Every structure is written in C-alpha cells, then in structure tokens.
GROMACS .gro file of N, CA and C in nm:
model
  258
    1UNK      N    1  19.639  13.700  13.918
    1UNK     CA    2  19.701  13.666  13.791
    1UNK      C    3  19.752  13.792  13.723
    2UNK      N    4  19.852  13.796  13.692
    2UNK     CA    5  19.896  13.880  13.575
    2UNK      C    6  19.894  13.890  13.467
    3UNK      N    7  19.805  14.004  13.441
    3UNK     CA    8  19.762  14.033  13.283
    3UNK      C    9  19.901  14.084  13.208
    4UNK      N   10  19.972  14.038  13.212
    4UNK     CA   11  20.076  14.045  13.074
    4UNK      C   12  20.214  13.916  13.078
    5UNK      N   13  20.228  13.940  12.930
    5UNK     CA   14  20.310  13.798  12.911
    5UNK      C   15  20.431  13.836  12.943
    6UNK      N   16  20.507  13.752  12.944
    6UNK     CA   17  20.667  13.759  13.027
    6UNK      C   18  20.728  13.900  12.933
    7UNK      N   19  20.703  13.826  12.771
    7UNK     CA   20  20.719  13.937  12.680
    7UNK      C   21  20.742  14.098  12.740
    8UNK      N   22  20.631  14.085  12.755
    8UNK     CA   23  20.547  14.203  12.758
    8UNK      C   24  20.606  14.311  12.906
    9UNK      N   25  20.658  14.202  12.957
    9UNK     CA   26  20.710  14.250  13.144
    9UNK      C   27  20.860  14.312  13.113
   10UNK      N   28  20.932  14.225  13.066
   10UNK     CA   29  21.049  14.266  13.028
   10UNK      C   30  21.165  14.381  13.018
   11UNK      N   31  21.021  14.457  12.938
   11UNK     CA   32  21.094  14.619  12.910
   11UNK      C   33  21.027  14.666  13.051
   12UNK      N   34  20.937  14.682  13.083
   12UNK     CA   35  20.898  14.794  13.197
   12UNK      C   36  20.997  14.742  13.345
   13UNK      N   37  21.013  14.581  13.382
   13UNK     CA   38  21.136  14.565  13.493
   13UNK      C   39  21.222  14.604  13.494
   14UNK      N   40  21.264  14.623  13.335
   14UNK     CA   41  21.440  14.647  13.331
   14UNK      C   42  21.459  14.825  13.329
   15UNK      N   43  21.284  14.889  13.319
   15UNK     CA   44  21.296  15.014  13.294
   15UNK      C   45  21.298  15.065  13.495
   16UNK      N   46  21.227  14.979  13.567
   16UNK     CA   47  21.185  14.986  13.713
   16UNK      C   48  21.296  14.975  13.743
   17UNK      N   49  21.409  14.867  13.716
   17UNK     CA   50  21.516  14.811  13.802
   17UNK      C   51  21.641  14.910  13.771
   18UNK      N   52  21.607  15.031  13.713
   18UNK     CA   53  21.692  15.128  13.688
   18UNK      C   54  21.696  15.201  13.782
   19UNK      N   55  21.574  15.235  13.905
   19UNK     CA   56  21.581  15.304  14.002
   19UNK      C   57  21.617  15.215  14.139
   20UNK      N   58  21.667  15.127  14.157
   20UNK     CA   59  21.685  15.061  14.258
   20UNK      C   60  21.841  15.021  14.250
   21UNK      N   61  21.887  14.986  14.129
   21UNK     CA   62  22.064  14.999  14.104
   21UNK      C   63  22.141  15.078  14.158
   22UNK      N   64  22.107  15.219  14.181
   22UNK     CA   65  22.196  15.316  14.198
   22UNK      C   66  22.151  15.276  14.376
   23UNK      N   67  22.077  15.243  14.438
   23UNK     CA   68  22.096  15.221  14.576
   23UNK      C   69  22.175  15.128  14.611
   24UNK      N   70  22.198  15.005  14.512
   24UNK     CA   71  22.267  14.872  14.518
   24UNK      C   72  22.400  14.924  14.566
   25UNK      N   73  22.423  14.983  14.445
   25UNK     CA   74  22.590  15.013  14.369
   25UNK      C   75  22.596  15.151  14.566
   26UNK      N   76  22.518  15.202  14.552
   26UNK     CA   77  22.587  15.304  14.655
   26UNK      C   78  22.633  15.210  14.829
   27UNK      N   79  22.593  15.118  14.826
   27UNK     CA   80  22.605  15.014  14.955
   27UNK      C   81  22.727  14.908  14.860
   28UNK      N   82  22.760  14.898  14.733
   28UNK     CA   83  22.906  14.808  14.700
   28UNK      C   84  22.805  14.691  14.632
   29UNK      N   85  22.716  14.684  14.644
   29UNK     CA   86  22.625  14.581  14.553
   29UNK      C   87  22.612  14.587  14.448
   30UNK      N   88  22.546  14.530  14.322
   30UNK     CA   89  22.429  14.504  14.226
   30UNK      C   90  22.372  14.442  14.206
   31UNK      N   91  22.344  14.454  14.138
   31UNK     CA   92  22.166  14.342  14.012
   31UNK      C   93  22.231  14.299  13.888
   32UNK      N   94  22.209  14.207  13.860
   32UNK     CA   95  22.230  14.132  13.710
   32UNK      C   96  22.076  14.129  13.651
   33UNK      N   97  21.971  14.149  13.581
   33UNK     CA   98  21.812  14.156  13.551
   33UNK      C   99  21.857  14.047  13.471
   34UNK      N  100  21.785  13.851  13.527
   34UNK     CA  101  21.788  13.730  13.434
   34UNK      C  102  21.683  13.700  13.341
   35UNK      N  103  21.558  13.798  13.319
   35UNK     CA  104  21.462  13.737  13.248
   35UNK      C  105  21.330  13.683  13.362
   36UNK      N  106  21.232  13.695  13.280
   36UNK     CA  107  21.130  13.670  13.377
   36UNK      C  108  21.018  13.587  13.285
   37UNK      N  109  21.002  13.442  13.393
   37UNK     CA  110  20.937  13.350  13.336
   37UNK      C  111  20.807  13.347  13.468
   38UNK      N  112  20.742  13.308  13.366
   38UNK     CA  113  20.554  13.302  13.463
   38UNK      C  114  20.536  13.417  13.505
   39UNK      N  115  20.610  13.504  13.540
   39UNK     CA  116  20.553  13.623  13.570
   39UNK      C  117  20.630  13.654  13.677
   40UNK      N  118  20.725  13.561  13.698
   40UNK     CA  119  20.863  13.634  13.845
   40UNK      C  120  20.945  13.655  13.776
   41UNK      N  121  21.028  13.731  13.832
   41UNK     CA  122  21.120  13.805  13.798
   41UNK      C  123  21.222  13.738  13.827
   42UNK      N  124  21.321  13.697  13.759
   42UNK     CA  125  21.470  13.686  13.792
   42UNK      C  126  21.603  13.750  13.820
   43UNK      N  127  21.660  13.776  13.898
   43UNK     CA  128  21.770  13.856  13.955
   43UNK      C  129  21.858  13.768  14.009
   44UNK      N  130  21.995  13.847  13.980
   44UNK     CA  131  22.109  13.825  14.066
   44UNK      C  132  22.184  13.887  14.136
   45UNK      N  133  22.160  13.908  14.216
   45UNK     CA  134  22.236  14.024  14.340
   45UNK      C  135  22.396  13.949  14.336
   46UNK      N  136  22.476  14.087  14.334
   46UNK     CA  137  22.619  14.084  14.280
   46UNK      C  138  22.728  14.196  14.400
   47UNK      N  139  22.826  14.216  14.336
   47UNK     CA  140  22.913  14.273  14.498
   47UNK      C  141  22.884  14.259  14.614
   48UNK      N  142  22.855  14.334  14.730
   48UNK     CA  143  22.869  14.314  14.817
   48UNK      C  144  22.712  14.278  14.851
   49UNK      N  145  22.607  14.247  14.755
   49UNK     CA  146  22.513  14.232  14.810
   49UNK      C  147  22.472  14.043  14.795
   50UNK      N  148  22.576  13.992  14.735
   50UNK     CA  149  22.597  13.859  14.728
   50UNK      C  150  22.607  13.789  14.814
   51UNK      N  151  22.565  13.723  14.893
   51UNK     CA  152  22.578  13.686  15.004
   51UNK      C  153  22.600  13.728  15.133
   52UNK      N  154  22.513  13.889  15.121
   52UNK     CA  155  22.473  13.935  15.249
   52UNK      C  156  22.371  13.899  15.326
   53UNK      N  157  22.420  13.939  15.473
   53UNK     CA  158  22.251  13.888  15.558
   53UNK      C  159  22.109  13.951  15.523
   54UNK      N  160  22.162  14.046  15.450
   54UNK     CA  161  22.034  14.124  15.452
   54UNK      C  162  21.998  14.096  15.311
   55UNK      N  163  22.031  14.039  15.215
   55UNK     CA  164  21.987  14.031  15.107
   55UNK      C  165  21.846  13.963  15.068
   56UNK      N  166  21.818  13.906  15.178
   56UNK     CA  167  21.651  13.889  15.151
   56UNK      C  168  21.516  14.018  15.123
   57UNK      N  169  21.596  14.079  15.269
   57UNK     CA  170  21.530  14.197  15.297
   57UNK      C  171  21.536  14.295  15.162
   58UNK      N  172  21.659  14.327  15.080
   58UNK     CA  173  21.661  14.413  15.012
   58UNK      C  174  21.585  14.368  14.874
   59UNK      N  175  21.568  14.228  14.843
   59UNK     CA  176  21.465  14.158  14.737
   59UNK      C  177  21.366  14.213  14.753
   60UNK      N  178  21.302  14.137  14.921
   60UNK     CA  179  21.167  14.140  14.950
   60UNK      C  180  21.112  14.365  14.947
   61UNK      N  181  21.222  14.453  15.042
   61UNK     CA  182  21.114  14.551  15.040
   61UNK      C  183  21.190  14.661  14.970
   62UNK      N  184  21.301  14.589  14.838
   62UNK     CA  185  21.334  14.711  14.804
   62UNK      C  186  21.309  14.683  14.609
   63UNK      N  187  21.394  14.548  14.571
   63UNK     CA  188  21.345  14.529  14.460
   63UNK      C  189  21.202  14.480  14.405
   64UNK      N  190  21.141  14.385  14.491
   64UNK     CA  191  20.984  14.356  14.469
   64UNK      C  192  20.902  14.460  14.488
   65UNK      N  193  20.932  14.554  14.587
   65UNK     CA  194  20.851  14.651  14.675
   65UNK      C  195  20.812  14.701  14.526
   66UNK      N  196  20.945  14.788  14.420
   66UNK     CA  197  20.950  14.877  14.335
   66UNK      C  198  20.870  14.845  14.239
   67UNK      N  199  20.938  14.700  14.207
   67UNK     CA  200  20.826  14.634  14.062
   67UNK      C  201  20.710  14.625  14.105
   68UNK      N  202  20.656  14.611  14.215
   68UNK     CA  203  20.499  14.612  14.268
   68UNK      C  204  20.440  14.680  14.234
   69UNK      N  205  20.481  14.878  14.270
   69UNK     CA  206  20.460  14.983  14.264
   69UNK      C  207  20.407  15.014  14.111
   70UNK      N  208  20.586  14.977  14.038
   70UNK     CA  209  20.590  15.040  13.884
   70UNK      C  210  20.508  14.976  13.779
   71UNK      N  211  20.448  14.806  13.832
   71UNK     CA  212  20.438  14.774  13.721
   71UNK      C  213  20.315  14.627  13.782
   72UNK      N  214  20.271  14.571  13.860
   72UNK     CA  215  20.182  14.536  13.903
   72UNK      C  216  20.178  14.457  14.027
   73UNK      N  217  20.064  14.482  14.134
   73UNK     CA  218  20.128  14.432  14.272
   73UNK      C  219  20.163  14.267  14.324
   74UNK      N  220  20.096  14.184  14.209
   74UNK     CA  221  20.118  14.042  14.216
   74UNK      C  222  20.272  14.052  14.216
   75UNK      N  223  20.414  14.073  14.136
   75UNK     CA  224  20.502  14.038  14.057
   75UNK      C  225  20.579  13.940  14.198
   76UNK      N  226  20.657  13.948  14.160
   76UNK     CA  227  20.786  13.831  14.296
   76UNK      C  228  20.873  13.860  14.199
   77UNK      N  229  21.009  13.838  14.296
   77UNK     CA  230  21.171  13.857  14.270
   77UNK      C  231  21.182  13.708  14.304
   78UNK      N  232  21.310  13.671  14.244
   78UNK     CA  233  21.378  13.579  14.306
   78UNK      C  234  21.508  13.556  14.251
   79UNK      N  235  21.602  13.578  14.362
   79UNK     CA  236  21.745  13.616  14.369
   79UNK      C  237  21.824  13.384  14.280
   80UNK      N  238  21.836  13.421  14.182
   80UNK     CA  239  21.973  13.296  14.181
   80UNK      C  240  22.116  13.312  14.194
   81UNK      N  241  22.137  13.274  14.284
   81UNK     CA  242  22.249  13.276  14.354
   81UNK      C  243  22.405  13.203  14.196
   82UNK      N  244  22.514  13.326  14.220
   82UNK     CA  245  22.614  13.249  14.166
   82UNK      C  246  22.630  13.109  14.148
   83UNK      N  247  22.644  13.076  14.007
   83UNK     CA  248  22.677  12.944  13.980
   83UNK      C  249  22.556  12.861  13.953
   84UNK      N  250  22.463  12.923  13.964
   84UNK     CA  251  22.296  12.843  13.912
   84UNK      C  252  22.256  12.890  13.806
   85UNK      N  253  22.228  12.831  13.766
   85UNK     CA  254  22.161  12.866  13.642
   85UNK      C  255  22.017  12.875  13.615
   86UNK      N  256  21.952  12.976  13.535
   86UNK     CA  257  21.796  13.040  13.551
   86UNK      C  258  21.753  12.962  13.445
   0.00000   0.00000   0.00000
C-alpha cells in the first residue's frame, strides 16, 4: 500500500518525470504527466513513442523503473493511449 495520497504524489512524479523526458524527446518521443488516481500514475506517451513496439518496455523499465526508485517501489504507470480519456 502506499502511504501517500494522490495529492501528495503529484509534485514528486512530475518532479521524477523530469529525468526521463529528456531520454523520450532524444529518441523523437514524449510524456504528457495525466494525474494520478489510487496511486498509478497516468501518462501519455506522445511522438514517436506513440505507438511504438517498444513502448511497453519503455513504461515498464524506464518510466515506472524511475518513479519506483524516486518516490516508492509499489507505484505503476499506465500509458492512455490518444483519444481516451483518463
């Protein structure tokens, strides 16, 4: 369980997801940061990382990996895809 409220997650993801952007953007990708309810994180992977094959992989061991690290090891990503709504 995660000891802090979505509140509370907010600022430190969006402060984490500052070091993982500049890898996005250097491969033609990004991140959109949607808000985080129950305690996952919401993202939207954007340019070229939108509907790549590998875009699981880069959720699972590059954006979750980080927030794990920075901010507690329970957290989860989960990518909504263009045109859905969070």
């Amino acid at each position: 369980m995660i000891p802090f409220s979505d509140e509370e997650l907010e600022g430190p993801v969006k402060e984490s997801l500052k070091a993982i952007v500049p890898m996005l953007e250097n491969d033609g990708g990004g991140l959109d940061f949607l808000g985080v309810k129950g305690g996952v994180v919401y993202v939207r992977l954007t340019g070229h990382c939108h509907g790549c094959a590998a875009s699981a992989q880069t959720l699972k061991y590059g954006v979750e990996r980080q927030l794990r690290v920075d901010i507690h090891p329970e957290l989860t990503v989960v990518n909504v895809p263009e045109g859905e709504s969070f």
